[in-house]
Amino acid sequence: MNARGRFISLEGGEGVGKSTQLRALAAALQELGLTVVTTREPGGSEGAEAIRRLLLEGDDSRWSAEAEALLFAAARSDHVGKTIRPALDRGQWVLSDRFVDSSLAYQGGALELGIDRVRQLHAFGSGGFLPDRTLILLMDGGRDRALARDTGESDRIGGRSTDFHDSVERAFRTIAAEEPERVRLVDASGSPEAVTGRLLDQLADLLP
Ligand SMILES: Nc1ncnc2c1ncn2[C@@H]1O[C@H](COP(=O)(O)OP(=O)(O)O)[C@@H](O)[C@H]1O
Ligand SMILES: Cc1cn([C@H]2C[C@H](O)[C@@H](COP(=O)(O)OP(=O)(O)O)O2)c(=O)[nH]c1=O
């Protein structure tokens, strides 16, 4: 029987390099002989991708804070059940571009629903299922990079105010301080290769 795989999430604000690092980390882990599945939130399963469009398209006022948090929790429930758990059960490693800590930071912290109340939604939706390790990328200037990448267009949540995004970053720091074993802050400045090296250092104890 296969050993259970490991589940790693990459987190952080807009444009800090999560997608770039997800690809680099997957390649590095494959070099070590691991079978790696990459996925993302909101999304990562058919139902969750449908919910992604509801969440990211339209006006900022489309959903109340509570409805937005519930939609993220519903998408995550489908993603965990249909994609993440089956891959782990096959012995594969799963790397996800965002997971529950984004809900804790964006909806719990910046939208002021409360981090613990959003944890309760995750307990209901996904049995409180958590990554083996969560790597939060931090750097100044990530939003400018995201705007350059998207040629000035933001999605419904990315387009919120600078204060909102500053509050997201503060919440990520709070979450990391609360769970130092699972959650690690990683400096996302410098070359992509330097950042990948820092991420691998934070996974060293989990590698075969
Ligand atoms: N270390 C880096 N140095 C310079 N540019 C980077 C670096 N990492 C990513 N980028 C670029 O910054 C932009 C945002 O990166 P991306 O990986 O899409 O971020 P995220 O997924 O966090 O939004 C992209 O255009 C990407 O090519
Ligand atoms: C997973 C998740 C994402 N989000 C937000 C963060 C992003 O603004 C958006 C997802 O967009 P994404 O495509 O990940 O954006 P980026 O590449 O800029 O990081 O949804 C939440 O607010 N809560 C969540 O639980």
JSON list of N, CA and C and ligand atoms in Angstrom, two decimals, residues 11-19 40-43 52 55-56 68-69 71-73 75-76 96-108 111 118 142-143 146-147 149-150 154-160 164-165 168 172, ligand 2:
[
{"chain": "A", "resi": 11, "resn": "GLU", "atom": "N", "xyz": [0.48, 30.37, 0.10]},
{"chain": "A", "resi": 11, "resn": "GLU", "atom": "CA", "xyz": [-0.43, 31.47, 0.40]},
{"chain": "A", "resi": 11, "resn": "GLU", "atom": "C", "xyz": [0.29, 32.81, 0.28]},
{"chain": "A", "resi": 12, "resn": "GLY", "atom": "N", "xyz": [-0.49, 33.86, 0.34]},
{"chain": "A", "resi": 12, "resn": "GLY", "atom": "CA", "xyz": [0.06, 35.21, 0.31]},
{"chain": "A", "resi": 12, "resn": "GLY", "atom": "C", "xyz": [-0.87, 36.12, -0.46]},
{"chain": "A", "resi": 13, "resn": "GLY", "atom": "N", "xyz": [-0.55, 37.39, -0.50]},
{"chain": "A", "resi": 13, "resn": "GLY", "atom": "CA", "xyz": [-1.38, 38.37, -1.20]},
{"chain": "A", "resi": 13, "resn": "GLY", "atom": "C", "xyz": [-1.25, 38.23, -2.71]},
{"chain": "A", "resi": 14, "resn": "GLU", "atom": "N", "xyz": [-1.82, 39.20, -3.40]},
{"chain": "A", "resi": 14, "resn": "GLU", "atom": "CA", "xyz": [-1.83, 39.18, -4.86]},
{"chain": "A", "resi": 14, "resn": "GLU", "atom": "C", "xyz": [-0.41, 39.38, -5.40]},
{"chain": "A", "resi": 15, "resn": "GLY", "atom": "N", "xyz": [-0.01, 38.60, -6.40]},
{"chain": "A", "resi": 15, "resn": "GLY", "atom": "CA", "xyz": [1.22, 38.88, -7.14]},
{"chain": "A", "resi": 15, "resn": "GLY", "atom": "C", "xyz": [2.53, 38.57, -6.44]},
{"chain": "A", "resi": 16, "resn": "VAL", "atom": "N", "xyz": [2.49, 37.88, -5.31]},
{"chain": "A", "resi": 16, "resn": "VAL", "atom": "CA", "xyz": [3.74, 37.61, -4.58]},
{"chain": "A", "resi": 16, "resn": "VAL", "atom": "C", "xyz": [4.54, 36.45, -5.19]},
{"chain": "A", "resi": 17, "resn": "GLY", "atom": "N", "xyz": [3.95, 35.77, -6.18]},
{"chain": "A", "resi": 17, "resn": "GLY", "atom": "CA", "xyz": [4.69, 34.69, -6.86]},
{"chain": "A", "resi": 17, "resn": "GLY", "atom": "C", "xyz": [4.21, 33.29, -6.55]},
{"chain": "A", "resi": 18, "resn": "LYS", "atom": "N", "xyz": [2.97, 33.16, -6.05]},
{"chain": "A", "resi": 18, "resn": "LYS", "atom": "CA", "xyz": [2.46, 31.83, -5.68]},
{"chain": "A", "resi": 18, "resn": "LYS", "atom": "C", "xyz": [2.43, 30.88, -6.89]},
{"chain": "A", "resi": 19, "resn": "SER", "atom": "N", "xyz": [1.85, 31.35, -8.00]},
{"chain": "A", "resi": 19, "resn": "SER", "atom": "CA", "xyz": [1.71, 30.44, -9.16]},
{"chain": "A", "resi": 19, "resn": "SER", "atom": "C", "xyz": [3.08, 30.07, -9.72]},
{"chain": "A", "resi": 40, "resn": "ARG", "atom": "N", "xyz": [-5.57, 24.58, -7.36]},
{"chain": "A", "resi": 40, "resn": "ARG", "atom": "CA", "xyz": [-5.70, 25.98, -6.93]},
{"chain": "A", "resi": 40, "resn": "ARG", "atom": "C", "xyz": [-7.05, 26.23, -6.29]},
{"chain": "A", "resi": 41, "resn": "GLU", "atom": "N", "xyz": [-7.12, 27.32, -5.55]},
{"chain": "A", "resi": 41, "resn": "GLU", "atom": "CA", "xyz": [-8.41, 27.78, -5.00]},
{"chain": "A", "resi": 41, "resn": "GLU", "atom": "C", "xyz": [-8.60, 29.26, -5.32]},
{"chain": "A", "resi": 42, "resn": "PRO", "atom": "N", "xyz": [-9.83, 29.76, -5.41]},
{"chain": "A", "resi": 42, "resn": "PRO", "atom": "CA", "xyz": [-11.01, 28.91, -5.49]},
{"chain": "A", "resi": 42, "resn": "PRO", "atom": "C", "xyz": [-11.00, 28.10, -6.78]},
{"chain": "A", "resi": 43, "resn": "GLY", "atom": "N", "xyz": [-11.35, 26.82, -6.68]},
{"chain": "A", "resi": 43, "resn": "GLY", "atom": "CA", "xyz": [-11.36, 25.94, -7.85]},
{"chain": "A", "resi": 43, "resn": "GLY", "atom": "C", "xyz": [-10.76, 24.60, -7.49]},
{"chain": "A", "resi": 52, "resn": "ARG", "atom": "N", "xyz": [-15.93, 29.37, -8.45]},
{"chain": "A", "resi": 52, "resn": "ARG", "atom": "CA", "xyz": [-14.89, 30.40, -8.65]},
{"chain": "A", "resi": 52, "resn": "ARG", "atom": "C", "xyz": [-15.43, 31.56, -9.49]},
{"chain": "A", "resi": 55, "resn": "LEU", "atom": "N", "xyz": [-17.56, 33.81, -7.56]},
{"chain": "A", "resi": 55, "resn": "LEU", "atom": "CA", "xyz": [-16.82, 34.60, -6.57]},
{"chain": "A", "resi": 55, "resn": "LEU", "atom": "C", "xyz": [-15.99, 35.72, -7.18]},
{"chain": "A", "resi": 56, "resn": "LEU", "atom": "N", "xyz": [-15.41, 35.47, -8.35]},
{"chain": "A", "resi": 56, "resn": "LEU", "atom": "CA", "xyz": [-14.41, 36.43, -8.86]},
{"chain": "A", "resi": 56, "resn": "LEU", "atom": "C", "xyz": [-14.97, 37.37, -9.92]},
{"chain": "A", "resi": 68, "resn": "GLU", "atom": "N", "xyz": [-20.10, 35.41, 0.79]},
{"chain": "A", "resi": 68, "resn": "GLU", "atom": "CA", "xyz": [-18.79, 35.19, 0.15]},
{"chain": "A", "resi": 68, "resn": "GLU", "atom": "C", "xyz": [-18.02, 34.09, 0.90]},
{"chain": "A", "resi": 69, "resn": "ALA", "atom": "N", "xyz": [-18.00, 34.18, 2.24]},
{"chain": "A", "resi": 69, "resn": "ALA", "atom": "CA", "xyz": [-17.27, 33.18, 3.04]},
{"chain": "A", "resi": 69, "resn": "ALA", "atom": "C", "xyz": [-17.87, 31.78, 2.85]},
{"chain": "A", "resi": 71, "resn": "LEU", "atom": "N", "xyz": [-19.51, 30.69, 0.19]},
{"chain": "A", "resi": 71, "resn": "LEU", "atom": "CA", "xyz": [-19.19, 30.19, -1.16]},
{"chain": "A", "resi": 71, "resn": "LEU", "atom": "C", "xyz": [-17.77, 29.65, -1.20]},
{"chain": "A", "resi": 72, "resn": "PHE", "atom": "N", "xyz": [-16.82, 30.35, -0.56]},
{"chain": "A", "resi": 72, "resn": "PHE", "atom": "CA", "xyz": [-15.44, 29.82, -0.51]},
{"chain": "A", "resi": 72, "resn": "PHE", "atom": "C", "xyz": [-15.43, 28.48, 0.23]},
{"chain": "A", "resi": 73, "resn": "ALA", "atom": "N", "xyz": [-16.19, 28.38, 1.32]},
{"chain": "A", "resi": 73, "resn": "ALA", "atom": "CA", "xyz": [-16.20, 27.13, 2.10]},
{"chain": "A", "resi": 73, "resn": "ALA", "atom": "C", "xyz": [-16.84, 26.00, 1.30]},
{"chain": "A", "resi": 75, "resn": "ALA", "atom": "N", "xyz": [-16.91, 25.78, -2.06]},
{"chain": "A", "resi": 75, "resn": "ALA", "atom": "CA", "xyz": [-15.96, 25.40, -3.11]},
{"chain": "A", "resi": 75, "resn": "ALA", "atom": "C", "xyz": [-14.87, 24.49, -2.52]},
{"chain": "A", "resi": 76, "resn": "ARG", "atom": "N", "xyz": [-14.39, 24.86, -1.33]},
{"chain": "A", "resi": 76, "resn": "ARG", "atom": "CA", "xyz": [-13.31, 24.09, -0.69]},
{"chain": "A", "resi": 76, "resn": "ARG", "atom": "C", "xyz": [-13.77, 22.69, -0.32]},
{"chain": "A", "resi": 96, "resn": "SER", "atom": "N", "xyz": [-1.25, 23.17, -3.46]},
{"chain": "A", "resi": 96, "resn": "SER", "atom": "CA", "xyz": [-2.38, 24.03, -3.81]},
{"chain": "A", "resi": 96, "resn": "SER", "atom": "C", "xyz": [-2.02, 25.51, -3.72]},
{"chain": "A", "resi": 97, "resn": "ASP", "atom": "N", "xyz": [-2.36, 26.23, -4.80]},
{"chain": "A", "resi": 97, "resn": "ASP", "atom": "CA", "xyz": [-2.22, 27.69, -4.86]},
{"chain": "A", "resi": 97, "resn": "ASP", "atom": "C", "xyz": [-3.43, 28.24, -4.09]},
{"chain": "A", "resi": 98, "resn": "ARG", "atom": "N", "xyz": [-3.22, 28.57, -2.82]},
{"chain": "A", "resi": 98, "resn": "ARG", "atom": "CA", "xyz": [-4.21, 29.02, -1.84]},
{"chain": "A", "resi": 98, "resn": "ARG", "atom": "C", "xyz": [-5.02, 27.85, -1.28]},
{"chain": "A", "resi": 99, "resn": "PHE", "atom": "N", "xyz": [-5.46, 28.01, -0.01]},
{"chain": "A", "resi": 99, "resn": "PHE", "atom": "CA", "xyz": [-6.37, 27.05, 0.65]},
{"chain": "A", "resi": 99, "resn": "PHE", "atom": "C", "xyz": [-7.05, 27.81, 1.79]},
{"chain": "A", "resi": 100, "resn": "VAL", "atom": "N", "xyz": [-7.37, 27.15, 2.88]},
{"chain": "A", "resi": 100, "resn": "VAL", "atom": "CA", "xyz": [-8.23, 27.77, 3.90]},
{"chain": "A", "resi": 100, "resn": "VAL", "atom": "C", "xyz": [-7.64, 29.04, 4.51]},
{"chain": "A", "resi": 101, "resn": "ASP", "atom": "N", "xyz": [-6.30, 29.14, 4.56]},
{"chain": "A", "resi": 101, "resn": "ASP", "atom": "CA", "xyz": [-5.71, 30.33, 5.18]},
{"chain": "A", "resi": 101, "resn": "ASP", "atom": "C", "xyz": [-6.06, 31.60, 4.40]},
{"chain": "A", "resi": 102, "resn": "SER", "atom": "N", "xyz": [-6.34, 31.46, 3.08]},
{"chain": "A", "resi": 102, "resn": "SER", "atom": "CA", "xyz": [-6.83, 32.64, 2.34]},
{"chain": "A", "resi": 102, "resn": "SER", "atom": "C", "xyz": [-8.19, 33.07, 2.88]},
{"chain": "A", "resi": 103, "resn": "SER", "atom": "N", "xyz": [-9.07, 32.12, 3.18]},
{"chain": "A", "resi": 103, "resn": "SER", "atom": "CA", "xyz": [-10.36, 32.49, 3.75]},
{"chain": "A", "resi": 103, "resn": "SER", "atom": "C", "xyz": [-10.19, 33.12, 5.14]},
{"chain": "A", "resi": 104, "resn": "LEU", "atom": "N", "xyz": [-9.26, 32.55, 5.93]},
{"chain": "A", "resi": 104, "resn": "LEU", "atom": "CA", "xyz": [-9.03, 33.11, 7.27]},
{"chain": "A", "resi": 104, "resn": "LEU", "atom": "C", "xyz": [-8.55, 34.56, 7.15]},
{"chain": "A", "resi": 105, "resn": "ALA", "atom": "N", "xyz": [-7.63, 34.81, 6.19]},
{"chain": "A", "resi": 105, "resn": "ALA", "atom": "CA", "xyz": [-7.03, 36.15, 6.07]},
{"chain": "A", "resi": 105, "resn": "ALA", "atom": "C", "xyz": [-7.97, 37.14, 5.37]},
{"chain": "A", "resi": 106, "resn": "TYR", "atom": "N", "xyz": [-8.57, 36.72, 4.23]},
{"chain": "A", "resi": 106, "resn": "TYR", "atom": "CA", "xyz": [-9.38, 37.68, 3.44]},
{"chain": "A", "resi": 106, "resn": "TYR", "atom": "C", "xyz": [-10.77, 37.88, 4.07]},
{"chain": "A", "resi": 107, "resn": "GLN", "atom": "N", "xyz": [-11.47, 36.76, 4.35]},
{"chain": "A", "resi": 107, "resn": "GLN", "atom": "CA", "xyz": [-12.84, 36.91, 4.87]},
{"chain": "A", "resi": 107, "resn": "GLN", "atom": "C", "xyz": [-12.81, 37.08, 6.40]},
{"chain": "A", "resi": 108, "resn": "GLY", "atom": "N", "xyz": [-11.98, 36.27, 7.08]},
{"chain": "A", "resi": 108, "resn": "GLY", "atom": "CA", "xyz": [-11.93, 36.35, 8.54]},
{"chain": "A", "resi": 108, "resn": "GLY", "atom": "C", "xyz": [-11.29, 37.63, 9.03]},
{"chain": "A", "resi": 111, "resn": "LEU", "atom": "N", "xyz": [-12.17, 41.15, 5.84]},
{"chain": "A", "resi": 111, "resn": "LEU", "atom": "CA", "xyz": [-13.62, 41.44, 5.78]},
{"chain": "A", "resi": 111, "resn": "LEU", "atom": "C", "xyz": [-14.25, 41.46, 7.18]},
{"chain": "A", "resi": 118, "resn": "VAL", "atom": "N", "xyz": [-14.54, 31.86, 10.68]},
{"chain": "A", "resi": 118, "resn": "VAL", "atom": "CA", "xyz": [-14.28, 31.24, 9.38]},
{"chain": "A", "resi": 118, "resn": "VAL", "atom": "C", "xyz": [-13.70, 29.84, 9.57]},
{"chain": "A", "resi": 142, "resn": "GLY", "atom": "N", "xyz": [3.94, 43.25, -4.34]},
{"chain": "A", "resi": 142, "resn": "GLY", "atom": "CA", "xyz": [3.27, 42.15, -5.03]},
{"chain": "A", "resi": 142, "resn": "GLY", "atom": "C", "xyz": [2.09, 42.62, -5.86]},
{"chain": "A", "resi": 143, "resn": "ARG", "atom": "N", "xyz": [1.33, 43.58, -5.32]},
{"chain": "A", "resi": 143, "resn": "ARG", "atom": "CA", "xyz": [0.14, 44.04, -6.06]},
{"chain": "A", "resi": 143, "resn": "ARG", "atom": "C", "xyz": [0.53, 44.72, -7.36]},
{"chain": "A", "resi": 146, "resn": "ALA", "atom": "N", "xyz": [1.09, 42.06, -9.80]},
{"chain": "A", "resi": 146, "resn": "ALA", "atom": "CA", "xyz": [-0.17, 41.46, -10.26]},
{"chain": "A", "resi": 146, "resn": "ALA", "atom": "C", "xyz": [-0.85, 42.39, -11.26]},
{"chain": "A", "resi": 147, "resn": "LEU", "atom": "N", "xyz": [-0.81, 43.70, -11.01]},
{"chain": "A", "resi": 147, "resn": "LEU", "atom": "CA", "xyz": [-1.45, 44.64, -11.94]},
{"chain": "A", "resi": 147, "resn": "LEU", "atom": "C", "xyz": [-0.73, 44.63, -13.28]},
{"chain": "A", "resi": 149, "resn": "ARG", "atom": "N", "xyz": [0.96, 42.08, -14.52]},
{"chain": "A", "resi": 149, "resn": "ARG", "atom": "CA", "xyz": [0.63, 40.79, -15.13]},
{"chain": "A", "resi": 149, "resn": "ARG", "atom": "C", "xyz": [-0.75, 40.83, -15.77]},
{"chain": "A", "resi": 150, "resn": "ASP", "atom": "N", "xyz": [-1.71, 41.44, -15.08]},
{"chain": "A", "resi": 150, "resn": "ASP", "atom": "CA", "xyz": [-3.10, 41.44, -15.56]},
{"chain": "A", "resi": 150, "resn": "ASP", "atom": "C", "xyz": [-3.42, 42.71, -16.36]},
{"chain": "A", "resi": 154, "resn": "SER", "atom": "N", "xyz": [-8.28, 43.87, -12.40]},
{"chain": "A", "resi": 154, "resn": "SER", "atom": "CA", "xyz": [-8.27, 43.02, -11.20]},
{"chain": "A", "resi": 154, "resn": "SER", "atom": "C", "xyz": [-9.58, 42.26, -11.14]},
{"chain": "A", "resi": 155, "resn": "ASP", "atom": "N", "xyz": [-9.60, 41.11, -10.42]},
{"chain": "A", "resi": 155, "resn": "ASP", "atom": "CA", "xyz": [-10.87, 40.43, -10.22]},
{"chain": "A", "resi": 155, "resn": "ASP", "atom": "C", "xyz": [-11.62, 41.09, -9.07]},
{"chain": "A", "resi": 156, "resn": "ARG", "atom": "N", "xyz": [-12.79, 40.55, -8.72]},
{"chain": "A", "resi": 156, "resn": "ARG", "atom": "CA", "xyz": [-13.69, 41.19, -7.75]},
{"chain": "A", "resi": 156, "resn": "ARG", "atom": "C", "xyz": [-13.02, 41.43, -6.40]},
{"chain": "A", "resi": 157, "resn": "ILE", "atom": "N", "xyz": [-12.13, 40.51, -6.01]},
{"chain": "A", "resi": 157, "resn": "ILE", "atom": "CA", "xyz": [-11.50, 40.64, -4.69]},
{"chain": "A", "resi": 157, "resn": "ILE", "atom": "C", "xyz": [-10.13, 41.32, -4.81]},
{"chain": "A", "resi": 158, "resn": "GLY", "atom": "N", "xyz": [-9.38, 40.98, -5.87]},
{"chain": "A", "resi": 158, "resn": "GLY", "atom": "CA", "xyz": [-8.06, 41.62, -6.07]},
{"chain": "A", "resi": 158, "resn": "GLY", "atom": "C", "xyz": [-8.18, 43.13, -6.19]},
{"chain": "A", "resi": 159, "resn": "GLY", "atom": "N", "xyz": [-9.33, 43.62, -6.69]},
{"chain": "A", "resi": 159, "resn": "GLY", "atom": "CA", "xyz": [-9.51, 45.05, -6.92]},
{"chain": "A", "resi": 159, "resn": "GLY", "atom": "C", "xyz": [-9.88, 45.85, -5.67]},
{"chain": "A", "resi": 160, "resn": "ARG", "atom": "N", "xyz": [-9.96, 45.20, -4.51]},
{"chain": "A", "resi": 160, "resn": "ARG", "atom": "CA", "xyz": [-10.31, 45.95, -3.29]},
{"chain": "A", "resi": 160, "resn": "ARG", "atom": "C", "xyz": [-9.17, 46.90, -2.88]},
{"chain": "A", "resi": 164, "resn": "PHE", "atom": "N", "xyz": [-7.56, 47.17, 2.51]},
{"chain": "A", "resi": 164, "resn": "PHE", "atom": "CA", "xyz": [-8.04, 45.78, 2.57]},
{"chain": "A", "resi": 164, "resn": "PHE", "atom": "C", "xyz": [-6.85, 44.82, 2.43]},
{"chain": "A", "resi": 165, "resn": "HIS", "atom": "N", "xyz": [-6.01, 45.06, 1.43]},
{"chain": "A", "resi": 165, "resn": "HIS", "atom": "CA", "xyz": [-4.91, 44.13, 1.18]},
{"chain": "A", "resi": 165, "resn": "HIS", "atom": "C", "xyz": [-3.84, 44.21, 2.28]},
{"chain": "A", "resi": 168, "resn": "VAL", "atom": "N", "xyz": [-5.18, 42.02, 4.92]},
{"chain": "A", "resi": 168, "resn": "VAL", "atom": "CA", "xyz": [-4.97, 40.60, 4.57]},
{"chain": "A", "resi": 168, "resn": "VAL", "atom": "C", "xyz": [-3.58, 40.17, 5.04]},
{"chain": "A", "resi": 172, "resn": "PHE", "atom": "N", "xyz": [-2.48, 37.26, 7.72]},
{"chain": "A", "resi": 172, "resn": "PHE", "atom": "CA", "xyz": [-1.59, 36.13, 7.43]},
{"chain": "A", "resi": 172, "resn": "PHE", "atom": "C", "xyz": [-0.50, 36.02, 8.51]},
{"chain": "B", "resi": 2, "resn": "LIG", "atom": "C1", "xyz": [-9.08, 30.83, -1.79]},
{"chain": "B", "resi": 2, "resn": "LIG", "atom": "C2", "xyz": [-9.50, 32.25, -1.50]},
{"chain": "B", "resi": 2, "resn": "LIG", "atom": "C3", "xyz": [-9.18, 33.28, -2.37]},
{"chain": "B", "resi": 2, "resn": "LIG", "atom": "N1", "xyz": [-9.57, 34.55, -2.10]},
{"chain": "B", "resi": 2, "resn": "LIG", "atom": "C4", "xyz": [-9.27, 35.63, -3.05]},
{"chain": "B", "resi": 2, "resn": "LIG", "atom": "C5", "xyz": [-7.81, 35.99, -3.18]},
{"chain": "B", "resi": 2, "resn": "LIG", "atom": "C6", "xyz": [-7.70, 36.50, -4.60]},
{"chain": "B", "resi": 2, "resn": "LIG", "atom": "O1", "xyz": [-8.03, 37.89, -4.60]},
{"chain": "B", "resi": 2, "resn": "LIG", "atom": "C7", "xyz": [-8.80, 35.73, -5.32]},
{"chain": "B", "resi": 2, "resn": "LIG", "atom": "C8", "xyz": [-8.26, 34.51, -6.07]},
{"chain": "B", "resi": 2, "resn": "LIG", "atom": "O2", "xyz": [-7.59, 34.91, -7.10]},
{"chain": "B", "resi": 2, "resn": "LIG", "atom": "P1", "xyz": [-6.23, 34.25, -7.61]},
{"chain": "B", "resi": 2, "resn": "LIG", "atom": "O3", "xyz": [-6.49, 33.80, -8.97]},
{"chain": "B", "resi": 2, "resn": "LIG", "atom": "O4", "xyz": [-5.64, 33.30, -6.63]},
{"chain": "B", "resi": 2, "resn": "LIG", "atom": "O5", "xyz": [-5.42, 35.60, -7.56]},
{"chain": "B", "resi": 2, "resn": "LIG", "atom": "P2", "xyz": [-3.87, 35.95, -7.43]},
{"chain": "B", "resi": 2, "resn": "LIG", "atom": "O6", "xyz": [-3.14, 35.19, -8.49]},
{"chain": "B", "resi": 2, "resn": "LIG", "atom": "O7", "xyz": [-3.91, 37.43, -7.68]},
{"chain": "B", "resi": 2, "resn": "LIG", "atom": "O8", "xyz": [-3.43, 35.63, -6.04]},
{"chain": "B", "resi": 2, "resn": "LIG", "atom": "O9", "xyz": [-9.69, 35.24, -4.34]},
{"chain": "B", "resi": 2, "resn": "LIG", "atom": "C9", "xyz": [-10.30, 34.85, -0.94]},
{"chain": "B", "resi": 2, "resn": "LIG", "atom": "O10", "xyz": [-10.68, 36.02, -0.73]},
{"chain": "B", "resi": 2, "resn": "LIG", "atom": "N2", "xyz": [-10.61, 33.84, -0.08]},
{"chain": "B", "resi": 2, "resn": "LIG", "atom": "C10", "xyz": [-10.25, 32.54, -0.31]},
{"chain": "B", "resi": 2, "resn": "LIG", "atom": "O11", "xyz": [-10.56, 31.64, 0.51]}
]
